[in-house]
mmCIF file of C-alpha atoms and ligand atoms in Angstrom:
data_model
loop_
_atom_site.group_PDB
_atom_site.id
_atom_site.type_symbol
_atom_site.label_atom_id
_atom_site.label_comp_id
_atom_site.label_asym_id
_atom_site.label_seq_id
_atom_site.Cartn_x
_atom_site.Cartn_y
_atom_site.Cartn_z
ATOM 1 C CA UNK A 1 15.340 21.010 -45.310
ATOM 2 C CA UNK A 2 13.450 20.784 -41.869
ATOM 3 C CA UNK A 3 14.751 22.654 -39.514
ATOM 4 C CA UNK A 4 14.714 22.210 -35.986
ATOM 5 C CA UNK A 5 15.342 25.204 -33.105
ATOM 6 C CA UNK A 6 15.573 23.421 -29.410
ATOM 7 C CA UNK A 7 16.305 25.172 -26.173
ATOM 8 C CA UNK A 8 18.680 23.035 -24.090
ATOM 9 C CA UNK A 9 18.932 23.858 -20.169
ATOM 10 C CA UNK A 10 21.443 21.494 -18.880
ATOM 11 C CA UNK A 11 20.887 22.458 -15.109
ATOM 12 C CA UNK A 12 22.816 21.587 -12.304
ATOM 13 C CA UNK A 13 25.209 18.654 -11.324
ATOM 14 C CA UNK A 14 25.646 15.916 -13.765
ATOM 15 C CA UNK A 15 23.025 17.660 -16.286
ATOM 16 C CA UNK A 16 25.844 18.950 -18.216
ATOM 17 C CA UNK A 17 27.238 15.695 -18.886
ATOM 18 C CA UNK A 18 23.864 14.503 -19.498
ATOM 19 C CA UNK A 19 23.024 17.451 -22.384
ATOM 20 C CA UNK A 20 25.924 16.844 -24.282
ATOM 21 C CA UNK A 21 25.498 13.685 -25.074
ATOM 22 C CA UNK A 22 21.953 14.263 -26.058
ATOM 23 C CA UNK A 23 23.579 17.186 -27.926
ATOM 24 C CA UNK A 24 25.916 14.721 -29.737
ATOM 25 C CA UNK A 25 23.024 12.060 -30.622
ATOM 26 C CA UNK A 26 20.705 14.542 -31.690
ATOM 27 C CA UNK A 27 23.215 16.259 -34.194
ATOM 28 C CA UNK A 28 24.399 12.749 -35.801
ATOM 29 C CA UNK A 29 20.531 11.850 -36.480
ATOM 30 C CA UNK A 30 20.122 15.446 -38.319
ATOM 31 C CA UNK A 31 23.187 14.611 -39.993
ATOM 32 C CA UNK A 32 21.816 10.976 -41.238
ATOM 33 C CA UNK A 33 17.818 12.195 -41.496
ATOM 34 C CA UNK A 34 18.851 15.115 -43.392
ATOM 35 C CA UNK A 35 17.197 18.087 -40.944
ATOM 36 C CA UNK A 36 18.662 20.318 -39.443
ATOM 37 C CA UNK A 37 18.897 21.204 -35.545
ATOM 38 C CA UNK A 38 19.700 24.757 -34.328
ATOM 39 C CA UNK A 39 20.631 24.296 -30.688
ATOM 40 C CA UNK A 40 20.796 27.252 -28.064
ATOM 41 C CA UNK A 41 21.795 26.439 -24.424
ATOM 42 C CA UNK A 42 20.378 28.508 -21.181
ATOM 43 C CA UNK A 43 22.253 28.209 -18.022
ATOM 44 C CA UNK A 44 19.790 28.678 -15.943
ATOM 45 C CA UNK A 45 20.725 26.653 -12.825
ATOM 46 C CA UNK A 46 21.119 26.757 -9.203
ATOM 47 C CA UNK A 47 24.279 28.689 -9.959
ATOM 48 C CA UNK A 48 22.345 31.190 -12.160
ATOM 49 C CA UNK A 49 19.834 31.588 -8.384
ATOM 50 C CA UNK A 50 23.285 32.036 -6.564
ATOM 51 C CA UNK A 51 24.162 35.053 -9.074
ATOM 52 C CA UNK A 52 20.520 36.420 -10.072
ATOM 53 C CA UNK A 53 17.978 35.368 -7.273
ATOM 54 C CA UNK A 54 16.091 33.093 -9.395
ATOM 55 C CA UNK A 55 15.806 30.422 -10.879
ATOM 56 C CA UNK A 56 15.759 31.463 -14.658
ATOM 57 C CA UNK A 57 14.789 35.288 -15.971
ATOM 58 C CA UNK A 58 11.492 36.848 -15.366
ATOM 59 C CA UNK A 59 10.885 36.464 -19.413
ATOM 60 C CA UNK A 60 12.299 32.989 -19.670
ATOM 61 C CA UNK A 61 8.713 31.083 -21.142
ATOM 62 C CA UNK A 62 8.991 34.168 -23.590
ATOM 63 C CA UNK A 63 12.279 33.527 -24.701
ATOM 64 C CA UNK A 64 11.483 29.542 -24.797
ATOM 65 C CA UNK A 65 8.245 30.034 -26.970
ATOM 66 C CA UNK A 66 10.036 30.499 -30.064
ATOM 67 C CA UNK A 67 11.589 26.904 -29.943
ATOM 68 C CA UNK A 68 10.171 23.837 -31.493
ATOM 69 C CA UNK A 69 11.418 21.683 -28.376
ATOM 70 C CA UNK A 70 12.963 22.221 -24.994
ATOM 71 C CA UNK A 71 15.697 19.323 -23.434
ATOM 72 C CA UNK A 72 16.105 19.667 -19.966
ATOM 73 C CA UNK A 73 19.176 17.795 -18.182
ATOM 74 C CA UNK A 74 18.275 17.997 -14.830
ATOM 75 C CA UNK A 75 17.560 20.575 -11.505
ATOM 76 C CA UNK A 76 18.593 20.886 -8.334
ATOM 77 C CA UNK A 77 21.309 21.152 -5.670
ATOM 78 C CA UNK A 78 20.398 21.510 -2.534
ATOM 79 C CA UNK A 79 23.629 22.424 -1.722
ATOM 80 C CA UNK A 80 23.123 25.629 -2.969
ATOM 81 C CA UNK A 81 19.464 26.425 -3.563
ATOM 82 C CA UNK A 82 16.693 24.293 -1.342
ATOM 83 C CA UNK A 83 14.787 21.694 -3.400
ATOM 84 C CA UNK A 84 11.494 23.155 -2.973
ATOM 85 C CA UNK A 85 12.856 26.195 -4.738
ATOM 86 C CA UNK A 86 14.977 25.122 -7.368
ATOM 87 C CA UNK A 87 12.151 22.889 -8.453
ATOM 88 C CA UNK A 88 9.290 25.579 -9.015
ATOM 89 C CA UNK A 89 11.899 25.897 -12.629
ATOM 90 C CA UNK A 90 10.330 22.764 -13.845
ATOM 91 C CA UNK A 91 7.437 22.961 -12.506
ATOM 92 C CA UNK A 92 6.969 26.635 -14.132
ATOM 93 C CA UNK A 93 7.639 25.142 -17.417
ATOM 94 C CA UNK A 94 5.323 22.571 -17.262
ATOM 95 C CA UNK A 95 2.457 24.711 -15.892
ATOM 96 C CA UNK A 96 3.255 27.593 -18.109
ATOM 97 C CA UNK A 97 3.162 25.992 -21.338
ATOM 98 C CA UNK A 98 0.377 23.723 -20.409
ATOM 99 C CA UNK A 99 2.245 20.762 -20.993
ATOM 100 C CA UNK A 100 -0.653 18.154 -19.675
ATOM 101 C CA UNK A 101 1.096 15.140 -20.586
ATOM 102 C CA UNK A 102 3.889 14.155 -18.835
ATOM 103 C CA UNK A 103 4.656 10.893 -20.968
ATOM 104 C CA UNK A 104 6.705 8.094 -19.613
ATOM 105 C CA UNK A 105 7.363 4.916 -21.826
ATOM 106 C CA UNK A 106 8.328 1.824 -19.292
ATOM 107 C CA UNK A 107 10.161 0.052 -21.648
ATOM 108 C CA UNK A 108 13.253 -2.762 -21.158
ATOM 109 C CA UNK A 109 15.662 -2.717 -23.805
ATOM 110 C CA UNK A 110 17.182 -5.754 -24.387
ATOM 111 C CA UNK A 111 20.838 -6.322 -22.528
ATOM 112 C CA UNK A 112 19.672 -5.068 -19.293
ATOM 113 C CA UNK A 113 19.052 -6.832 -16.307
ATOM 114 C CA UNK A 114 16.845 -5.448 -13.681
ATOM 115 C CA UNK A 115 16.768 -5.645 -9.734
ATOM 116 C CA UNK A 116 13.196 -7.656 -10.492
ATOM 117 C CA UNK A 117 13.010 -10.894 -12.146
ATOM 118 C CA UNK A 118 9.871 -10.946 -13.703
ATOM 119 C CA UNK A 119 11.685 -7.938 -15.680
ATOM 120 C CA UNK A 120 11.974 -9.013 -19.253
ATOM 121 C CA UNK A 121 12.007 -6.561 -22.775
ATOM 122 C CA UNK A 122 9.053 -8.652 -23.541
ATOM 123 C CA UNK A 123 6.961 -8.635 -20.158
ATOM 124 C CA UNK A 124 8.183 -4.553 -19.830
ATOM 125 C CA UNK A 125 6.698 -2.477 -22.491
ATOM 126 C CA UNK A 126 4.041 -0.075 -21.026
ATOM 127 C CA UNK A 127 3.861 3.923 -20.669
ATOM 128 C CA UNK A 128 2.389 6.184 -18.834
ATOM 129 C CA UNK A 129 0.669 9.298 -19.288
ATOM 130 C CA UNK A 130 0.690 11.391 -15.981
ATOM 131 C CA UNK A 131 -1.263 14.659 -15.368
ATOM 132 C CA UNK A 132 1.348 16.911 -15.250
ATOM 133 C CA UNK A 133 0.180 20.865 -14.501
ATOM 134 C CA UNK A 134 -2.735 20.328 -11.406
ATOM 135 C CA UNK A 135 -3.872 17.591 -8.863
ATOM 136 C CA UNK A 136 -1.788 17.358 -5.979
ATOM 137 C CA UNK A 137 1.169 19.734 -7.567
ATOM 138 C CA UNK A 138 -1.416 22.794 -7.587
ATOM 139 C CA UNK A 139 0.431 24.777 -4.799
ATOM 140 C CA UNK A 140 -1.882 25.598 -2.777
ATOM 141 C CA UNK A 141 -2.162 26.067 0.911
ATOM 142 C CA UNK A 142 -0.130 26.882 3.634
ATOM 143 C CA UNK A 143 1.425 26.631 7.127
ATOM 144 C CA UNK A 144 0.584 28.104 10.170
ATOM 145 C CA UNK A 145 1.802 28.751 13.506
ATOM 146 C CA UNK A 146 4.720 27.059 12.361
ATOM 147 C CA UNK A 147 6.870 25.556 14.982
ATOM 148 C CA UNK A 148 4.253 26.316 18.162
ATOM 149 C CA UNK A 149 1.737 23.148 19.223
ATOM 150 C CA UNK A 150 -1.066 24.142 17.397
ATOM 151 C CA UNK A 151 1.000 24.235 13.925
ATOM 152 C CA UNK A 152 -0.359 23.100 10.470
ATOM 153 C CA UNK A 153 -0.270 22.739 7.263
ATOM 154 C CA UNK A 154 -2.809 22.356 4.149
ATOM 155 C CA UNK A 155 -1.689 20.995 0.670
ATOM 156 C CA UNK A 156 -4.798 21.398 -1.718
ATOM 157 C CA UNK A 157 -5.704 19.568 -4.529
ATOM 158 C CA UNK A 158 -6.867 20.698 -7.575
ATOM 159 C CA UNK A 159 -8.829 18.532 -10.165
ATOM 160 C CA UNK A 160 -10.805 20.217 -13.101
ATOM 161 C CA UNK A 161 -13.074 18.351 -15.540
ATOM 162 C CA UNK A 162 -11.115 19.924 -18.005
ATOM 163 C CA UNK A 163 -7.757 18.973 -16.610
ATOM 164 C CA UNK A 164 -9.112 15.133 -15.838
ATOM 165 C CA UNK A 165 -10.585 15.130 -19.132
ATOM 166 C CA UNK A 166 -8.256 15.803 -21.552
ATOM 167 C CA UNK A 167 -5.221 13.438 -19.818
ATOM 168 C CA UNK A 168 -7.607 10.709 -19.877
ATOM 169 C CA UNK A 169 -8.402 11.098 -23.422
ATOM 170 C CA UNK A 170 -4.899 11.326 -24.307
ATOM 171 C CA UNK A 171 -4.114 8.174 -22.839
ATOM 172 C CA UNK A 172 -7.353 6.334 -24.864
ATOM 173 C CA UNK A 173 -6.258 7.380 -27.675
ATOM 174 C CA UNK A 174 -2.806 6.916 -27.240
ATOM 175 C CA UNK A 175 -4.401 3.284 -26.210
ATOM 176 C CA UNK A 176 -5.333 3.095 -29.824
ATOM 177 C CA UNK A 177 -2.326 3.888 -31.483
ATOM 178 C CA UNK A 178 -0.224 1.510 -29.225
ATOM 179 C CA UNK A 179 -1.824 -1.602 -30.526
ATOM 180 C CA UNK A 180 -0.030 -3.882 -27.829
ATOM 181 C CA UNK A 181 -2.214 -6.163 -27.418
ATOM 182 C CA UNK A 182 -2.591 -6.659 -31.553
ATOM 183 C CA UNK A 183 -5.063 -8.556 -33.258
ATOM 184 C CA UNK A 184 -8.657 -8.213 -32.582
ATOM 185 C CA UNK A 185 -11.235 -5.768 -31.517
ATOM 186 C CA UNK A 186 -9.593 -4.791 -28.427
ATOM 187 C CA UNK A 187 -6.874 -2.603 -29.841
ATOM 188 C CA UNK A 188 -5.459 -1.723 -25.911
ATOM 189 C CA UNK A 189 -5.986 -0.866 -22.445
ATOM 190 C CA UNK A 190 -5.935 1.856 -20.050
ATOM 191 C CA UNK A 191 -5.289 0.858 -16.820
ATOM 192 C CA UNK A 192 -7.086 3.649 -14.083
ATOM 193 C CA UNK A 193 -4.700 4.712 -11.377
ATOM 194 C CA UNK A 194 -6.706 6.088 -8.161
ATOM 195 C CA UNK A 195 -7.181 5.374 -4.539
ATOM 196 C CA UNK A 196 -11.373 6.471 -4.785
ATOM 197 C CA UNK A 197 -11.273 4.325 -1.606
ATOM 198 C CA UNK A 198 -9.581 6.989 0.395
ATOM 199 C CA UNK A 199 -9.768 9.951 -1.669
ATOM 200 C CA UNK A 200 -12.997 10.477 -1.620
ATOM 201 C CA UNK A 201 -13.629 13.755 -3.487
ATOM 202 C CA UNK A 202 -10.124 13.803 -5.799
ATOM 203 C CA UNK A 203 -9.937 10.526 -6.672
ATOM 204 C CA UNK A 204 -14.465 9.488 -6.715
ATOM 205 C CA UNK A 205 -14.044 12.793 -8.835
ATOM 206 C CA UNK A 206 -11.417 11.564 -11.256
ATOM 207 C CA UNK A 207 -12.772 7.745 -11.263
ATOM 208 C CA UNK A 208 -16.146 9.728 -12.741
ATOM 209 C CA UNK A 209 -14.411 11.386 -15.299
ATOM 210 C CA UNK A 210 -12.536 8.594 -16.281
ATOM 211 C CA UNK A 211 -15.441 6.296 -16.662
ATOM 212 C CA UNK A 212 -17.001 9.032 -18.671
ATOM 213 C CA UNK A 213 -14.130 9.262 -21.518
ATOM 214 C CA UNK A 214 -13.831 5.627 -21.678
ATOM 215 C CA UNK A 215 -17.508 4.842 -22.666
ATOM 216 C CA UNK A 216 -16.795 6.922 -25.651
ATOM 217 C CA UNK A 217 -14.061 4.241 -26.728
ATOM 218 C CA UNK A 218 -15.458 1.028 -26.666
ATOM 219 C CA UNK A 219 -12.732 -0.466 -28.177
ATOM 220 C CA UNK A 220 -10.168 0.194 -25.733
ATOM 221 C CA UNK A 221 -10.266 -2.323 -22.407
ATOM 222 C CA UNK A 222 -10.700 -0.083 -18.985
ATOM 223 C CA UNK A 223 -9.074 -1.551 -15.868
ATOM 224 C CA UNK A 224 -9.050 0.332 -12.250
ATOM 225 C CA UNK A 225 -6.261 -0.234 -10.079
ATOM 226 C CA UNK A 226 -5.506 1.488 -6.469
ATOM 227 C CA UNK A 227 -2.045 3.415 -6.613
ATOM 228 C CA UNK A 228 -0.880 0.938 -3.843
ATOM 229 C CA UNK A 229 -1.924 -2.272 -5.380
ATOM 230 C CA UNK A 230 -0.319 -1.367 -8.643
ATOM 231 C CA UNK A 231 3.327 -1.100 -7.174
ATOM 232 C CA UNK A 232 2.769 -4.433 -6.617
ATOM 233 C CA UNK A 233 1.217 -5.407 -9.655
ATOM 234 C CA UNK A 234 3.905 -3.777 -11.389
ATOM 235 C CA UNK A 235 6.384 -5.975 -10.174
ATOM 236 C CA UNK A 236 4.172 -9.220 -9.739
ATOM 237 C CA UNK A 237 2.608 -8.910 -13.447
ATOM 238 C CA UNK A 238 4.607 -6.208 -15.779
ATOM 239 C CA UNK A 239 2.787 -7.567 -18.665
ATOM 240 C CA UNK A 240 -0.583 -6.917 -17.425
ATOM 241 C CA UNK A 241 -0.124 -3.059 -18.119
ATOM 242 C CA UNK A 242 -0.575 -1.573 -21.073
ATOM 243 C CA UNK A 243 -1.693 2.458 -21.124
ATOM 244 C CA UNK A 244 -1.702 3.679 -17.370
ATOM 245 C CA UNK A 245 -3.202 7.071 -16.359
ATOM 246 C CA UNK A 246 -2.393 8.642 -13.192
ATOM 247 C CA UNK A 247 -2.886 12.076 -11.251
ATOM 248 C CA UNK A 248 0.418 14.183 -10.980
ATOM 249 C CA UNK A 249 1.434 12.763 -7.548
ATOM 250 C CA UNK A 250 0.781 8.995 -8.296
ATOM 251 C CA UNK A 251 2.447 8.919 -11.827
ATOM 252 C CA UNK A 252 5.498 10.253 -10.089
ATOM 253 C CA UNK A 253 5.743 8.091 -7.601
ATOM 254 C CA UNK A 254 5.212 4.840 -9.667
ATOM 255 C CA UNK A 255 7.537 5.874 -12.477
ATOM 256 C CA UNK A 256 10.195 5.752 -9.998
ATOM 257 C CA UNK A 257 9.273 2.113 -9.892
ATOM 258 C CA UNK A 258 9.061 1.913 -13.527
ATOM 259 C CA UNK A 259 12.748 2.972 -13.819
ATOM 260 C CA UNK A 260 13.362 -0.142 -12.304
ATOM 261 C CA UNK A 261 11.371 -2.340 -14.206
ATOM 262 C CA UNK A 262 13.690 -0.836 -17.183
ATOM 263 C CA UNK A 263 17.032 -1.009 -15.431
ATOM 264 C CA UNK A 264 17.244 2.003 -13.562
ATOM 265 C CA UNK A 265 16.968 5.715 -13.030
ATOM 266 C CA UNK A 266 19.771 5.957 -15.541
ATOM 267 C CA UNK A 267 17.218 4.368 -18.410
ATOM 268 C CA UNK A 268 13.872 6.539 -17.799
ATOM 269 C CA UNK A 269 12.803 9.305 -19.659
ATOM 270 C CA UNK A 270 9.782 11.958 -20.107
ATOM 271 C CA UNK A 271 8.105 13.873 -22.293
ATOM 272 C CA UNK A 272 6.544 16.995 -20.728
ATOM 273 C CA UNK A 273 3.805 17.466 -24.115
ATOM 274 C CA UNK A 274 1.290 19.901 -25.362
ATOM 275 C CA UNK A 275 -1.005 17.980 -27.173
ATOM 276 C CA UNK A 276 -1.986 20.827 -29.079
ATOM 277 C CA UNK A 277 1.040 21.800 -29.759
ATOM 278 C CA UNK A 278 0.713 25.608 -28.669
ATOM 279 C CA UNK A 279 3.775 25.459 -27.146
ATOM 280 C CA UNK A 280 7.151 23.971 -27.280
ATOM 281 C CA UNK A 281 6.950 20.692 -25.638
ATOM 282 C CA UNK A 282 10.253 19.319 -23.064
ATOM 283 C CA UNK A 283 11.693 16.444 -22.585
ATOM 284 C CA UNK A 284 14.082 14.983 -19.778
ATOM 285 C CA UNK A 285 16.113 12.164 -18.029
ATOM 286 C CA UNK A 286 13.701 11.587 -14.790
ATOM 287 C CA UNK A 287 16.796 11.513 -12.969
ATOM 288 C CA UNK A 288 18.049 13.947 -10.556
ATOM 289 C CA UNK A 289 21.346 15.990 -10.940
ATOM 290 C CA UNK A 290 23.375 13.926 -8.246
ATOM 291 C CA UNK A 291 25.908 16.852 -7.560
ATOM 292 C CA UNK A 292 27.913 14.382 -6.057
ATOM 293 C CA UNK A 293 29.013 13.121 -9.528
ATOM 294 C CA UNK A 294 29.271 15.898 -11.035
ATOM 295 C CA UNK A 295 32.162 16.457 -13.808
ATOM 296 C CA UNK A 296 33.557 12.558 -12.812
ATOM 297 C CA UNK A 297 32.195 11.528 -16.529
ATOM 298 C CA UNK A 298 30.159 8.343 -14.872
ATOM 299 C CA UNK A 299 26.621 8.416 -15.243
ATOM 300 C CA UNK A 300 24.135 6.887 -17.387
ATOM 301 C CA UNK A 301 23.361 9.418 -20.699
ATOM 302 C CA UNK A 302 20.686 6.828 -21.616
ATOM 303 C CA UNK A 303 17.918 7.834 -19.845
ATOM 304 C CA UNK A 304 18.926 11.582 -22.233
ATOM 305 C CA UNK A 305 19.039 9.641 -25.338
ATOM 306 C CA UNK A 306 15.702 8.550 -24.777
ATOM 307 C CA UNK A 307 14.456 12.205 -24.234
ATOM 308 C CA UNK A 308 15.908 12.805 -27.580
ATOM 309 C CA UNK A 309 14.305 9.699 -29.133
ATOM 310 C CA UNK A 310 11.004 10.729 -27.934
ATOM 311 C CA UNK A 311 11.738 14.248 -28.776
ATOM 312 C CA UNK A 312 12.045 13.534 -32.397
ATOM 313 C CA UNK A 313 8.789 11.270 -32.574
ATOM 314 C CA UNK A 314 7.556 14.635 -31.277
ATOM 315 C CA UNK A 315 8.747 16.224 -34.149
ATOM 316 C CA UNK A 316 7.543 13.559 -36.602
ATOM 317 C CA UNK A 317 11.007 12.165 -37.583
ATOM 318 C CA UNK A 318 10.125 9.053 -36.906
ATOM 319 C CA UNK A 319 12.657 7.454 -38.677
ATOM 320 C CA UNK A 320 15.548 9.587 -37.002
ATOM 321 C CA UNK A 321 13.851 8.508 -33.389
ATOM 322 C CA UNK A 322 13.442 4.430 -34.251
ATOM 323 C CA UNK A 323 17.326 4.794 -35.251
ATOM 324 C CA UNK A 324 17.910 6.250 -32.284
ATOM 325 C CA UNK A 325 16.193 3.540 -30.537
ATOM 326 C CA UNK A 326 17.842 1.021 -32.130
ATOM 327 C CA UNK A 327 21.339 2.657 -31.628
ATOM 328 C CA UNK A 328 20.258 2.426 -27.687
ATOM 329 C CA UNK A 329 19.096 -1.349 -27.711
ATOM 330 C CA UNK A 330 22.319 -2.186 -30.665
ATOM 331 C CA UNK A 331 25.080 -0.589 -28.350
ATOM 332 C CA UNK A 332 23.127 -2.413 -25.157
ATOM 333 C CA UNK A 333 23.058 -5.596 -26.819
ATOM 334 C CA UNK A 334 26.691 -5.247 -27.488
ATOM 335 C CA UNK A 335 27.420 -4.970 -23.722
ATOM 336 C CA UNK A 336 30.692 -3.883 -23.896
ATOM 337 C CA UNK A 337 30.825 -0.015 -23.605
ATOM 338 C CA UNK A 338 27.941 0.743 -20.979
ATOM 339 C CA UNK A 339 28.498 2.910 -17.828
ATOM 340 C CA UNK A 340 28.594 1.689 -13.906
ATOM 341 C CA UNK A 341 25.349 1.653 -13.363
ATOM 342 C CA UNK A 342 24.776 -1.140 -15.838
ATOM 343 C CA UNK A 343 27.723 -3.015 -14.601
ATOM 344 C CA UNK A 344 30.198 -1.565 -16.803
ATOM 345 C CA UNK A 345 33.199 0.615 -16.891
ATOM 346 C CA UNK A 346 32.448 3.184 -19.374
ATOM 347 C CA UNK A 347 32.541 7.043 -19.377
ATOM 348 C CA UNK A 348 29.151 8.984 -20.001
ATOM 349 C CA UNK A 349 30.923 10.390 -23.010
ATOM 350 C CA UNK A 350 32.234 6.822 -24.455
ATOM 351 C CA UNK A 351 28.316 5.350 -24.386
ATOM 352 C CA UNK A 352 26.975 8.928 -25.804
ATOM 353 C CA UNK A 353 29.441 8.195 -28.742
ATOM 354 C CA UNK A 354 28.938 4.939 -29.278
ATOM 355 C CA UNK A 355 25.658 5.387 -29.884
ATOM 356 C CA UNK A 356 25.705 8.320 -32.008
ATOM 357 C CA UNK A 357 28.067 5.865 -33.969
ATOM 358 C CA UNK A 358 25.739 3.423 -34.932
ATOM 359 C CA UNK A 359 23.390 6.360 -36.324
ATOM 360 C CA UNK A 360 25.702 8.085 -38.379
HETATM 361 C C1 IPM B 401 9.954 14.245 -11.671
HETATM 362 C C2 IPM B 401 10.500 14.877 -10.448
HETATM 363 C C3 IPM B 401 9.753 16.161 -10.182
HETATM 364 C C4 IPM B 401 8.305 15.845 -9.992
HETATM 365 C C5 IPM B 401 10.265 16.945 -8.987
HETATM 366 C C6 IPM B 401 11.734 17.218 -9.163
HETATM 367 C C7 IPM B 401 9.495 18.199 -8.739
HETATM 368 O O1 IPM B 401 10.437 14.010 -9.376
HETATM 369 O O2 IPM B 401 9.952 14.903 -12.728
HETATM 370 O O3 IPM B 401 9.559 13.094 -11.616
HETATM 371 O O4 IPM B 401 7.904 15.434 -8.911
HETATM 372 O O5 IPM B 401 7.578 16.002 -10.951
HETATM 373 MN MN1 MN B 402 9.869 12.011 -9.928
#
């Protein structure tokens, strides 16, 4: 029997909530796949910073090696630790285990409505693949004379050939795999995120790089689109997009968009992957911890579920991560047990079991 070991770091506020019902959904597909998952939980938090002085132990990517998969709830209370802080966790994770790809499938499951009406599960079924460990997240720079008139700061960019390359690539040939727009020679498209027109080293850089991996696969369609103009393609033409690729910064920033497009930050998920598969790859809600709900039972384990589902198409158990899938979209469908933020009543813990119902 396959067996599974995953690391699960709930995190602060509502990530406990959040875990468990991952937790739950992940156990009843091992149950009805026939693996098994071995499931270890780290408290490192902003609690864990109150007691300790950081953020998780000195050894912590050590200890996290050994797993096959991490699941992260979610970070932060600024309450207690400041954002900028707390944050370096993830961001340590990401870097340290060279997860490049930070995946993030834009997808509307049927029974949800969305804030934008050109929204549908047919016009909303696009992903993208985000550099996730330099660009504008490389941490360098630094502020001076801070707080006298002739104060600044510098944020530096970092793009590598190496770094460009290999996130573009991924997203070709996750282009071919996709198959969205089916029949034909044209087997997908990956749309360019940039702003070359202001940018002009970063982004002219990246542009170059891009247009060098994509003459390598003819079959795949290119498209180029400025960061700006594709918020508003996003909402003007959902359909349009099939593969995008974006710097660090930029696939941020329009994923937050993207959770709209699928219903809400209480839908989205990510995959933080290593390609090569070096190290254990982690996946997340994109949401943040909102402390203010914390322990109140309310929010949206969705957007977990979904980490899970990718998580075990990580894994290759495919079949364990469509069921999960289709738990998501048969318990949506339904409409009756879904949580606030889809216009329901439900507890977190009432959707997490409902769905791990329709699995086992
Ligand atoms: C995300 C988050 C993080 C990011 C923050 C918390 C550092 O917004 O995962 O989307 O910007 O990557
Ligand atoms: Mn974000």
């Amino acid at each position: 029997m396959a067996r599974y070991r995953v690391a699960v770091i709930p995190g602060d506020g509502v990530g406990n909530e959040v875990a468990a019902e991952a937790n739950r959904v992940l156990t009843a597909a091992a149950t009805r796949f026939g693996f098994d998952v071995g499931l270890e939980n780290f408290v490192w938090s902003c609690d864990w910073y109150l007691q300790h002085g950081e953020m998780m132990p000195e050894d912590a990517l050590d200890t996290l090696a050994g797993f096959d998969a991490i699941f992260l709830g979610c970070i932060g209370d600024a309450a207690k630790v400041p954002d900028d802080v707390s944050l370096t966790m993830l961001l340590a994770i990401r870097k340290g285990f060279d997860q490049y790809v930070n995946l993030r499938p834009i997808r509307l499951y049927p029974g949800v409505t969305t804030p934008i009406a050109t929204a549908t599960p047919e016009t909303v079924d696009m992903i993208v693949v985000r550099e996730n460990t330099e660009g504008e997240y490389s941490r360098l720079g630094g502020m001076f004379k801070v707080g006298s008139p002739e104060g600044f700061a510098l944020q530096t960019g970092v793009f590598t050939q190496k770094g460009c390359e290999r996130v573009i690539r991924y997203a070709f040939d996750l282009a071919r795999s996709r198959r969205k727009l089916g029949a034909g020679p044209i087997v997908g498209r990956v749309t360019n995120c940039t702003k070359s027109n202001a940018l002009n080293y970063s982004m002219v850089f990246w542009d170059k790089v891009y247009d060098a991996v994509a003459a390598g696969y003819p079959d795949v369609a290119t498209d180029k689109a400025l960061v700006d103009a594709i918020t508003m393609w996003f909402v003007k033409n959902p359909e349009a997009f099939d593969v995008i690729v974006a710097s660090n910064l930029f696939g941020d920033i329009i994923t937050d968009l993207g959770s709209m497009l699928q219903g809400g930050m209480g839908m989205a998920a990510g995959g933080n992957i290593d390609p090569e598969r070096r190290h254990p790859s982690m996946f997340e809600p994109i949401h943040g911890s909102a402390p203010k709900y914390t322990g109140m039972g309310r929010v949206n384990p969705i957007a977990s579920i979904e980490a899970v589902r990718m998580m075990l198409d990580h894994l290759g158990e495919n079949a364990a991560a469509d069921a999960v899938g289709q738990a998501i979209a048969d318990v949506l469908v339904a409409g009756d047990i879904r949580t606030r933020d889809l216009d329901g009543t439900s507890s977190t813990s009432e959707v997490g079991k409902a769905i791990a119902g329709r699995i086992g």
